[in-house]
Amino acid sequence: MQHKEIPIWFFIGSLLAVYGVLILGYGLYSLGDPTAGKTVLAELHADIWWGALLLIIGAGYCIKFKPSRN
Amino acid sequence: MSSHLITLSPLDLTIIAIYFVVVIAIGFYLKGRAGTGEDFFLAGREMTAWVAGLSFLSANLGSLELMGWAAASYQYGILATHWYWIGAIPAMLFLGIVMMPFYYISKTHSVPGYLKLRFGESSRALSAITFAFMTILMSGINMYSMALVMKVVLGWDINFSIWVSSLTVAVYVALGGLRSAIFNEVLQFFLIWLGALLIPILGMIEAGGWSGLSARIAQNLGNSSFTHLWSTLGSFTDNPMGIHWTGIVLGLGWVISFGYWTTDFLVVQRVIAAKDLRSAEMAPIIGAAFKMMVPFIVILPGLLGLGLLPMKLTGEAEAVATGGHSYNEVLPLMLARYCGPGLMGLGITALIAGFMSGMAGNVSAFATVWTYDIYRAFIKKDATDAQYVSMGRWCTIIGVLVSIGTAYLVMQFQSIMDYVQALFSFFIAPLFGTVLLGMLWKRATPAGGFWGLLSGTVGSIAMWAWVKADPSALRYIALSPNAKDMAENMYRGLWSWLICVGVTVAVSYATRPKPESELKGLVYGCTLIPRDEHVPLFHRPMFWAAIVTTVFFILNIVFW
């Protein structure tokens, strides 16, 4: 909040962005994996769009709440 | 066949491990910001409304809350939603609009601290000791239940789950105090939502929307009572919970809910840490807005389980005997239904985050009440601020260790679990009567406050013991021989609140009140509350409270 502290929103953004990359990456990788897709509604590829959503939210928070050098 | 429900992939384990690294890193990062008592116990009183509001809600969103109420919705249907709507929203708004000014302006550090200012040392001692005892007991019971779920769902060793998760909480709270607990709770809030929200989204796609789900449940169960909030509450025998609408409205909606959300220091502490009065008023309103949406990630998965799962879930004992699945497994079962590697790790992280936010809430509140309301008040009055901070850090660690001890005690004597909700309700309902009269009635005297609180608590215990000794007494306590445990808790809370209020009023009229000069900042009518006419409409707490109230009524009517 004050005192040049890194905002909690930046921590949240970083974590969500990392999770987004991991989940989206796995989702894209499993597109070519015939053994994937054992869950119900796997054909909707929730990992791809949910991972992308996490990445967008996370990146947005990282940019908006980037710690200031001053 | 595997003995557990879910097998985690290396990707899932990586996601969980990253979470643990980040929460501990936050604790180390904030260590330097917890040097004074105000910093360690009240986060420097500089939290914004959003941070305080999300933390206020997150401290209550334990993993047992998630899995327990998902199980309850499988068992009782949409009636479980009452604990999120009428059982929370009015009370949270009341805290923000009516009670927060007195907590905030009095500059108290805790709820027992407010009782000291308003009613004196004896009331503070009674509420501080009962709060400390109950908080640690609840923390241990939650810890054991969480470890048990991890064993059933993931096959993790109970000792491993208990020690790793609780020591992580001990490290980040002991290092960074309330600020670290609050920051992590906000982080956990995001993880809980983003980890759990996929279940209702995919579930509703599979079920064909709300009408499709309602039709499936009605077909599976042979009646439609599981998808109606109010229309089955006209009689104790018409609904699966065995409860009447008077119990829901007066017992849950008034006494139990107001008692918990307005006087339980575990949640109130987060709001007291706000940076100014308007932020403190807005925080519970923000919390209420999100609380209203929690049924979508908790109740809806239970209902989806009822409509979509091919197997029938049962009680714990039957599940163990038959090798089937229990109600408590409905949320993990739905998670396994829709989530593959990665998403599964996120969902499990949400459950772990829920457990840790609830536990951090317990230990940080315990550390504050012990240090300020027991240690400083009765054991060492003249210590320095640094010594109190040191005591707070040790208290956090000791509180976690005692919680772990309680978890092992519960493991040996599981019947404790049957009594804990009743034990908790002994103290909450009367405390609400005492705090409410203290804030709103100038004539309430110190003797009235103390004797009201004590008699309400003793009365509640006596009613519980009466029904235990003679089960037929249930028709007097809960107004019906058909009432079930939850209904009994609701009505007992209502009677104990009435006893507390009655005794407080009677004793107050028989004793001398405090002069008004001593009530400034503590009581309605003696306190100058800053007005916000100059504040734009969109920044006024009352405006947002009205919006939340409107949505609350609409939701109740839609799901009537």
XYZ file of C-alpha atoms in Angstrom:
630
model
C 0.000 0.000 0.000
C 2.304 2.837 1.058
C 6.002 3.006 2.064
C 7.145 1.733 -1.400
C 5.770 -1.689 -0.599
C 5.173 -4.179 -3.412
C 1.369 -4.278 -3.696
C -0.335 -7.567 -2.910
C -1.982 -7.299 -6.344
C 1.437 -7.685 -7.961
C 2.071 -10.928 -6.063
C -1.361 -12.167 -7.141
C -0.739 -11.186 -10.765
C 2.633 -12.938 -10.842
C 1.250 -16.166 -9.392
C -1.748 -16.212 -11.738
C 0.457 -15.502 -14.758
C 2.773 -18.406 -13.891
C -0.218 -20.696 -13.352
C -1.699 -19.486 -16.631
C 1.465 -20.326 -18.556
C 1.662 -23.812 -17.000
C -2.008 -24.703 -17.528
C -2.264 -23.168 -21.004
C 1.019 -24.829 -21.984
C -0.205 -28.236 -20.880
C -3.543 -27.674 -22.631
C -1.797 -26.895 -25.940
C 0.593 -29.833 -25.504
C -2.270 -32.253 -24.808
C -4.033 -31.249 -28.048
C -1.634 -33.588 -29.813
C -1.744 -36.255 -27.110
C -4.266 -39.026 -27.869
C -4.182 -40.271 -24.255
C -5.408 -36.930 -22.909
C -9.090 -36.074 -22.520
C -10.321 -38.558 -19.956
C -12.451 -35.992 -18.147
C -16.072 -35.143 -18.870
C -16.379 -32.304 -21.433
C -12.664 -32.665 -22.295
C -13.592 -31.702 -25.847
C -14.170 -28.141 -24.596
C -10.447 -27.884 -23.747
C -11.094 -25.984 -20.523
C -7.391 -26.007 -19.700
C -6.637 -23.889 -22.771
C -9.166 -21.134 -22.202
C -8.947 -21.192 -18.419
C -5.139 -21.086 -18.601
C -5.365 -18.195 -21.065
C -7.772 -16.382 -18.731
C -5.383 -16.807 -15.781
C -2.524 -15.531 -17.921
C -4.481 -12.460 -19.054
C -5.665 -11.595 -15.537
C -2.213 -12.229 -14.098
C -0.397 -10.194 -16.760
C -2.914 -7.375 -16.363
C -2.330 -7.190 -12.603
C 1.454 -7.386 -13.068
C 1.439 -4.454 -15.478
C -1.034 -2.306 -13.554
C 0.580 -2.866 -10.143
C 4.213 -3.124 -11.213
C 6.374 -1.890 -8.296
C 7.655 1.593 -8.935
C 11.398 2.195 -8.980
C 10.724 5.452 -7.137
C -8.147 -49.953 -7.709
C -6.449 -46.997 -6.041
C -7.417 -46.363 -2.395
C -7.800 -42.650 -3.026
C -9.952 -40.547 -5.294
C -7.463 -38.436 -7.226
C -3.906 -38.980 -8.425
C -1.924 -35.805 -8.944
C 0.389 -35.362 -11.928
C 3.838 -33.723 -11.719
C 2.248 -30.543 -13.134
C -0.323 -30.500 -10.311
C 2.389 -30.980 -7.688
C 4.407 -28.146 -9.276
C 1.404 -25.804 -9.000
C 0.903 -26.716 -5.329
C 4.626 -26.315 -4.571
C 4.730 -22.855 -6.209
C 1.843 -21.787 -3.992
C 3.713 -22.804 -0.818
C 6.848 -20.963 -1.962
C 4.886 -17.762 -2.672
C 3.011 -17.629 0.665
C 6.239 -18.126 2.620
C 8.010 -15.548 0.436
C 5.268 -13.026 1.281
C 5.854 -13.722 4.993
C 9.605 -13.084 4.650
C 9.019 -9.999 2.523
C 6.684 -8.471 5.137
C 8.834 -9.382 8.141
C 10.371 -5.902 8.215
C 6.886 -4.323 8.335
C 5.838 -5.963 11.611
C 8.082 -4.253 14.129
C 5.495 -2.516 16.326
C 2.386 -3.796 18.065
C 0.167 -1.715 15.763
C 1.933 -3.258 12.741
C 1.979 -6.838 13.963
C -1.523 -7.063 15.445
C -3.426 -4.538 13.311
C -1.388 -4.413 10.080
C -0.572 -0.769 10.832
C -4.287 0.073 10.334
C -3.544 0.921 6.705
C -5.480 -1.662 4.679
C -7.635 -0.401 1.811
C -11.339 -1.274 1.722
C -10.740 -3.912 -0.976
C -7.888 -5.641 0.829
C -9.740 -5.595 4.178
C -13.007 -6.704 2.531
C -11.539 -9.653 0.614
C -9.508 -10.714 3.640
C -12.643 -10.412 5.835
C -14.404 -12.891 3.559
C -11.393 -15.122 2.949
C -10.744 -15.689 6.671
C -14.166 -17.367 6.747
C -13.716 -19.321 3.500
C -11.909 -22.326 4.926
C -11.617 -25.518 2.912
C -14.054 -27.168 5.300
C -16.424 -24.354 4.521
C -16.069 -25.213 0.833
C -16.280 -28.979 1.124
C -18.646 -29.051 4.112
C -21.280 -26.842 2.511
C -20.937 -28.567 -0.865
C -21.659 -31.788 1.059
C -24.572 -30.101 2.862
C -26.085 -28.978 -0.433
C -25.879 -32.556 -1.756
C -27.599 -33.683 1.455
C -30.120 -30.866 2.013
C -30.339 -29.197 -1.386
C -30.422 -25.458 -1.954
C -31.478 -24.848 1.673
C -27.756 -24.760 2.493
C -27.642 -21.423 0.644
C -29.392 -19.795 3.619
C -26.049 -19.901 5.461
C -24.585 -17.642 2.735
C -27.498 -15.311 2.104
C -29.865 -14.622 4.993
C -27.284 -16.161 7.331
C -24.579 -13.663 6.341
C -25.560 -10.706 4.133
C -27.811 -8.701 6.524
C -25.285 -9.180 9.340
C -22.317 -8.102 7.214
C -24.152 -4.977 6.085
C -25.177 -4.229 9.676
C -21.538 -4.545 10.753
C -20.421 -2.099 8.067
C -23.148 0.502 8.460
C -24.121 0.382 12.155
C -21.411 -1.249 14.258
C -18.169 -0.430 12.469
C -18.118 3.232 13.493
C -17.998 2.217 17.173
C -15.324 -0.439 16.721
C -13.271 1.943 14.605
C -13.714 5.235 16.463
C -13.061 3.584 19.846
C -9.645 2.527 18.409
C -10.022 -0.856 20.046
C -7.639 -3.613 18.966
C -10.166 -6.416 19.517
C -13.785 -7.238 20.382
C -12.883 -8.136 23.993
C -10.981 -4.820 23.995
C -14.233 -3.020 23.112
C -16.006 -4.804 25.987
C -13.281 -3.574 28.352
C -13.862 0.024 27.241
C -17.647 -0.291 27.422
C -18.315 -2.675 30.313
C -15.033 -3.132 32.160
C -12.444 -5.766 32.881
C -14.719 -8.663 33.903
C -16.646 -8.705 30.609
C -13.387 -8.540 28.676
C -11.911 -11.433 30.665
C -14.949 -13.647 30.076
C -15.094 -13.033 26.346
C -11.294 -13.160 25.807
C -10.865 -16.495 27.567
C -13.821 -18.140 25.819
C -12.701 -16.758 22.456
C -9.095 -17.945 22.851
C -10.256 -21.414 23.911
C -12.800 -21.796 21.125
C -10.520 -20.397 18.417
C -7.749 -22.879 19.106
C -10.206 -25.758 19.433
C -11.846 -24.903 16.122
C -8.484 -24.474 14.456
C -7.407 -27.973 15.555
C -10.672 -29.553 14.468
C -10.485 -27.890 11.061
C -6.892 -29.041 10.719
C -7.797 -32.660 11.458
C -10.789 -32.597 9.107
C -8.664 -31.116 6.338
C -5.955 -33.758 6.786
C -8.607 -36.477 6.743
C -9.998 -35.163 3.453
C -6.496 -35.014 1.957
C -6.010 -38.634 2.970
C -9.281 -39.761 1.401
C -8.982 -37.641 -1.730
C -5.256 -37.672 -2.431
C -3.953 -40.503 -0.283
C -1.657 -38.094 1.594
C -0.480 -39.111 5.053
C -2.480 -37.311 7.783
C 0.659 -36.309 9.714
C 2.265 -34.872 6.572
C -0.808 -32.745 5.749
C -1.166 -31.459 9.308
C 2.471 -30.508 9.848
C 3.344 -29.066 6.437
C 0.283 -26.845 6.051
C 0.113 -25.657 9.657
C 3.829 -24.916 9.960
C 3.643 -22.906 6.735
C 0.871 -20.820 8.293
C 2.919 -20.453 11.504
C 5.938 -19.204 9.533
C 4.190 -16.549 7.480
C 1.972 -15.233 10.298
C 4.774 -15.219 12.890
C 7.021 -13.341 10.445
C 4.667 -10.740 9.065
C 1.837 -10.640 11.615
C -1.669 -9.645 10.593
C -0.407 -7.881 7.443
C 1.061 -11.145 6.183
C -2.106 -13.052 7.120
C -4.257 -10.483 5.303
C -2.067 -10.369 2.178
C -2.103 -14.135 1.946
C -5.860 -14.208 2.503
C -6.372 -11.906 -0.479
C -4.112 -14.152 -2.579
C -6.017 -17.195 -1.330
C -9.321 -15.511 -2.190
C -8.265 -15.347 -5.863
C -7.012 -18.937 -5.854
C -10.201 -20.257 -4.245
C -12.361 -18.559 -6.874
C -10.209 -19.363 -9.879
C -9.640 -22.930 -8.701
C -13.271 -23.717 -7.940
C -15.204 -21.695 -10.520
C -14.666 -24.129 -13.390
C -16.820 -26.783 -11.706
C -20.089 -24.790 -11.822
C -19.300 -23.434 -15.306
C -18.690 -26.862 -16.849
C -21.379 -28.454 -14.675
C -24.035 -26.051 -15.898
C -22.973 -26.681 -19.513
C -23.318 -30.426 -18.954
C -26.634 -30.137 -17.092
C -28.183 -27.769 -19.629
C -28.491 -24.735 -17.358
C -30.484 -24.248 -14.156
C -33.746 -25.588 -15.584
C -31.971 -28.718 -16.850
C -30.290 -29.251 -13.482
C -33.559 -28.754 -11.556
C -35.287 -31.277 -13.815
C -32.487 -33.861 -13.331
C -32.560 -33.455 -9.535
C -36.352 -33.724 -9.446
C -36.124 -36.856 -11.600
C -33.392 -38.430 -9.445
C -35.089 -37.666 -6.125
C -38.746 -37.798 -7.095
C -39.527 -34.283 -5.779
C -38.522 -30.678 -6.390
C -37.982 -29.588 -2.780
C -34.164 -29.628 -3.167
C -34.149 -26.630 -5.492
C -36.410 -24.252 -3.524
C -35.123 -21.872 -0.865
C -38.248 -20.848 1.044
C -41.319 -22.638 -0.281
C -40.706 -25.819 1.793
C -40.040 -24.068 5.114
C -43.664 -23.831 6.249
C -43.355 -27.067 8.243
C -40.545 -28.942 9.988
C -41.438 -32.103 8.049
C -41.630 -30.643 4.524
C -37.914 -30.107 3.986
C -34.807 -32.308 4.278
C -33.265 -30.122 6.996
C -36.158 -30.481 9.441
C -36.333 -26.753 10.033
C -39.041 -24.079 10.073
C -38.732 -20.621 8.519
C -38.813 -18.993 11.971
C -35.645 -20.889 12.864
C -33.961 -19.724 9.665
C -35.031 -16.096 9.992
C -34.784 -15.528 13.758
C -32.239 -18.133 14.816
C -29.875 -18.152 11.825
C -30.637 -14.829 10.103
C -30.716 -12.804 13.310
C -28.864 -14.294 16.267
C -26.311 -16.798 14.933
C -25.426 -14.803 11.839
C -25.245 -11.403 13.530
C -23.346 -12.980 16.422
C -20.704 -14.473 14.152
C -20.256 -11.696 11.591
C -20.379 -8.757 13.998
C -18.647 -10.042 17.138
C -16.346 -12.912 16.162
C -12.936 -11.295 16.320
C -11.582 -13.704 13.694
C -13.450 -11.752 11.007
C -13.839 -8.348 12.717
C -10.037 -8.030 13.114
C -9.639 -7.755 9.335
C -11.978 -4.774 9.186
C -10.494 -2.995 12.195
C -7.196 -3.003 10.244
C -8.695 -0.686 7.578
C -6.950 2.630 6.923
C -9.914 4.891 7.706
C -13.539 4.740 8.818
C -14.998 4.753 5.313
C -12.744 1.863 4.282
C -13.765 0.031 7.462
C -17.444 0.559 6.580
C -16.951 -0.457 2.947
C -14.935 -3.608 3.716
C -17.869 -5.701 5.064
C -20.055 -4.442 2.196
C -17.468 -5.604 -0.364
C -17.243 -8.869 1.574
C -21.057 -9.200 1.468
C -21.154 -8.708 -2.307
C -18.708 -11.588 -2.810
C -20.258 -13.699 -0.054
C -23.519 -13.568 -1.974
C -21.732 -15.225 -4.921
C -19.987 -17.973 -2.920
C -22.958 -20.400 -3.369
C -21.998 -20.566 -7.047
C -18.716 -22.292 -6.144
C -19.944 -24.164 -3.063
C -23.677 -24.942 -3.209
C -23.983 -25.338 -6.985
C -21.302 -28.098 -7.164
C -23.242 -30.034 -4.499
C -26.456 -29.687 -6.496
C -24.614 -30.639 -9.693
C -23.391 -33.748 -7.915
C -26.987 -34.544 -7.022
C -28.079 -34.170 -10.617
C -25.094 -35.515 -12.576
C -23.054 -38.028 -10.588
C -23.841 -41.630 -11.538
C -23.333 -42.924 -7.983
C -25.303 -42.077 -4.831
C -23.270 -40.490 -2.049
C -23.966 -41.468 1.565
C -23.017 -40.610 5.134
C -19.447 -41.223 6.314
C -20.210 -44.438 8.236
C -22.122 -46.027 5.354
C -19.428 -44.973 2.869
C -16.737 -46.657 4.976
C -18.858 -49.825 5.372
C -19.776 -50.114 1.693
C -16.595 -48.756 0.120
C -18.633 -45.997 -1.542
C -18.246 -42.236 -1.482
C -19.495 -39.914 1.271
C -21.244 -36.543 0.966
C -17.983 -34.832 1.938
C -16.364 -36.049 -1.268
C -18.810 -34.339 -3.615
C -16.570 -31.337 -4.348
C -13.416 -33.424 -5.057
C -15.565 -35.812 -7.146
C -16.822 -32.941 -9.265
C -13.271 -31.608 -9.525
C -12.067 -34.996 -10.778
C -15.011 -35.120 -13.206
C -14.012 -31.967 -15.094
C -10.377 -31.153 -14.339
C -7.353 -32.809 -15.896
C -3.684 -32.159 -15.047
C -2.986 -28.519 -14.255
C -6.576 -27.582 -13.528
C -6.660 -30.332 -10.913
C -3.560 -28.845 -9.259
C -5.262 -25.442 -9.263
C -8.394 -26.919 -7.670
C -6.437 -28.722 -4.948
C -4.428 -25.522 -4.356
C -7.775 -23.752 -3.857
C -8.713 -26.249 -1.148
C -5.319 -25.933 0.555
C -5.504 -22.125 0.269
C -8.948 -22.235 1.890
C -7.626 -24.252 4.795
C -4.617 -21.984 5.282
C -6.613 -18.739 5.127
C -9.009 -20.055 7.767
C -6.167 -21.192 9.984
C -4.208 -17.950 9.594
C -7.373 -16.121 10.638
C -7.643 -18.259 13.752
C -4.030 -17.930 14.864
C -3.668 -14.193 14.177
C -6.883 -13.465 16.098
C -5.773 -15.773 18.904
C -2.354 -14.076 19.117
C -3.975 -10.620 19.396
C -6.552 -11.589 22.024
C -4.017 -13.538 24.075
C -1.385 -10.787 23.981
C -3.610 -7.752 24.501
C -6.626 -9.088 26.388
C -5.092 -11.777 28.582
C -1.298 -11.333 28.816
C -1.202 -7.524 28.954
C -4.419 -7.230 30.972
C -3.789 -9.849 33.634
C -0.213 -11.153 33.496
C 2.277 -8.418 32.518
C 0.833 -4.928 32.325
C 4.072 -2.975 32.020
C 5.937 -4.733 29.188
C 7.333 -2.734 26.271
C 5.745 -2.718 22.823
C 8.614 -4.868 21.515
C 7.947 -7.442 24.224
C 4.279 -7.615 23.256
C 5.246 -8.129 19.592
C 7.604 -10.895 20.670
C 4.781 -12.442 22.692
C 2.550 -12.195 19.597
C 5.099 -14.090 17.485
C 5.494 -16.811 20.111
C 1.733 -16.971 20.540
C 1.324 -17.592 16.836
C 3.717 -20.543 16.967
C 2.306 -21.868 20.240
C -1.255 -21.401 18.935
C -0.391 -23.523 15.884
C 1.252 -26.194 18.036
C -1.735 -26.331 20.408
C -4.008 -26.570 17.357
C -1.935 -29.503 16.118
C -2.275 -31.094 19.573
C -6.040 -30.563 19.380
C -6.080 -32.180 15.941
C -4.427 -35.301 17.373
C -6.843 -35.236 20.325
C -9.779 -35.191 17.919
C -8.164 -38.076 16.043
C -8.371 -40.120 19.258
C -11.789 -38.862 20.428
C -13.830 -38.130 17.325
C -16.987 -37.515 19.361
C -15.537 -34.026 20.055
C -16.552 -33.184 16.483
C -20.216 -33.754 17.357
C -20.131 -31.121 20.083
C -18.001 -28.386 18.619
C -20.683 -26.512 16.686
C -22.851 -26.490 19.805
C -19.877 -25.329 21.893
C -19.236 -22.470 19.518
C -22.852 -21.364 19.612
C -22.743 -21.164 23.440
C -20.610 -18.030 23.256
C -21.544 -16.332 19.987
C -25.240 -15.591 20.530
C -24.956 -14.010 24.017
C -21.883 -12.013 22.968
C -23.917 -10.441 20.190
C -26.550 -9.358 22.743
C -23.891 -7.783 24.963
C -22.065 -5.929 22.164
C -25.305 -4.750 20.540
C -26.706 -3.294 23.759
C -23.294 -1.850 24.561
C -23.207 0.051 21.264
C -26.827 1.116 20.979
C -28.083 1.605 24.561
C -26.484 4.220 26.791
C -28.234 2.901 29.910
C -26.487 -0.523 29.766
C -24.184 -0.703 32.782
C -20.930 -2.641 33.354
C -22.699 -5.031 35.754
C -25.551 -5.486 33.268
C -23.116 -6.299 30.454
C -21.185 -8.862 32.474
C -24.164 -10.654 34.030
C -26.062 -10.658 30.735
C -23.123 -12.266 28.926
C -22.562 -14.816 31.675
C -26.233 -15.761 32.076
C -26.742 -16.058 28.295
C -23.747 -18.395 28.035
C -24.764 -20.479 31.056
C -28.366 -20.575 29.806
C -27.214 -21.858 26.414
C -25.109 -24.602 28.016
C -28.033 -25.536 30.311
C -30.446 -25.862 27.357
C -27.964 -28.048 25.478
C -27.448 -30.272 28.573
C -31.216 -30.509 29.104
C -31.794 -31.904 25.599
C -28.817 -34.272 25.968
C -30.211 -35.614 29.255
C -33.831 -35.699 28.072
C -34.250 -35.720 24.257
C -37.984 -35.033 24.629
C -37.036 -31.502 25.799
C -36.326 -30.752 22.136
C -40.012 -29.868 21.662
C -39.550 -26.959 24.093
C -36.123 -25.742 22.949
C -36.649 -26.108 19.175
C -40.462 -25.847 19.248
C -40.884 -29.255 17.611
C -39.953 -32.873 18.406
C -39.087 -33.223 14.695
C -36.389 -30.555 14.756
C -32.873 -31.701 13.830
C -29.476 -30.633 15.215
C -29.173 -27.510 13.064
C -32.653 -26.349 14.039
C -31.865 -26.948 17.720
C -28.706 -24.796 17.438
C -30.724 -21.987 15.821
C -33.404 -21.882 18.499
C -30.966 -22.333 21.394
C -29.019 -19.367 20.035
C -32.202 -17.310 19.920
C -33.185 -18.143 23.522
C -29.688 -17.533 24.900
C -29.605 -14.162 23.142
C -32.957 -13.270 24.704
C -31.703 -14.360 28.137
C -28.600 -12.192 27.686
C -30.627 -9.156 26.589
C -33.247 -9.643 29.351
C -30.666 -9.985 32.131
C -28.579 -7.082 30.789
C -31.630 -4.806 30.750
C -32.846 -5.896 34.211
C -29.440 -5.590 35.888
C -28.735 -2.284 34.123
C -31.922 -0.745 35.510
C -30.907 -1.937 38.980
C -27.365 -0.517 38.793
C -25.772 2.853 38.157
C -24.888 3.704 34.534
C -21.579 5.186 33.430
C -21.588 8.954 32.936
C -22.018 9.977 29.288
C -18.546 11.488 29.213
C -17.103 7.967 29.561
C -19.221 6.642 26.690
C -17.893 8.915 23.960
C -16.730 6.940 20.942
C -18.385 3.799 22.300
C -22.170 4.236 22.219
C -24.782 5.534 19.805
C -25.947 8.968 20.950
C -22.649 9.763 22.657
C -20.451 9.431 19.577
C -19.948 11.893 16.781
C -20.048 9.767 13.618
C -18.556 11.553 10.581
C -21.192 12.163 7.915
C -20.465 11.551 4.249
C -22.774 14.046 2.520
C -19.784 15.634 0.795
C -18.692 12.238 -0.580
C -19.832 11.315 -4.125
C -22.725 8.837 -4.189
C -20.596 6.052 -5.678
C -18.189 6.272 -2.734
C -20.824 6.105 -0.015
C -21.094 2.836 1.982
C -24.869 3.265 2.281
C -25.266 3.378 -1.513
C -23.403 0.086 -1.993
C -25.217 -1.491 0.941
C -28.495 -0.637 -0.804
C -27.280 -2.272 -4.037
C -26.228 -5.444 -2.194
C -29.569 -5.517 -0.333
C -31.499 -5.240 -3.606
C -29.561 -8.102 -5.221
C -30.025 -10.144 -2.016
C -33.821 -9.809 -2.242
C -33.865 -10.564 -5.973
C -31.833 -13.768 -5.502
C -34.100 -14.972 -2.697
C -37.190 -14.365 -4.820
C -35.708 -16.025 -7.927
C -34.853 -19.206 -5.998
C -37.912 -19.026 -3.699
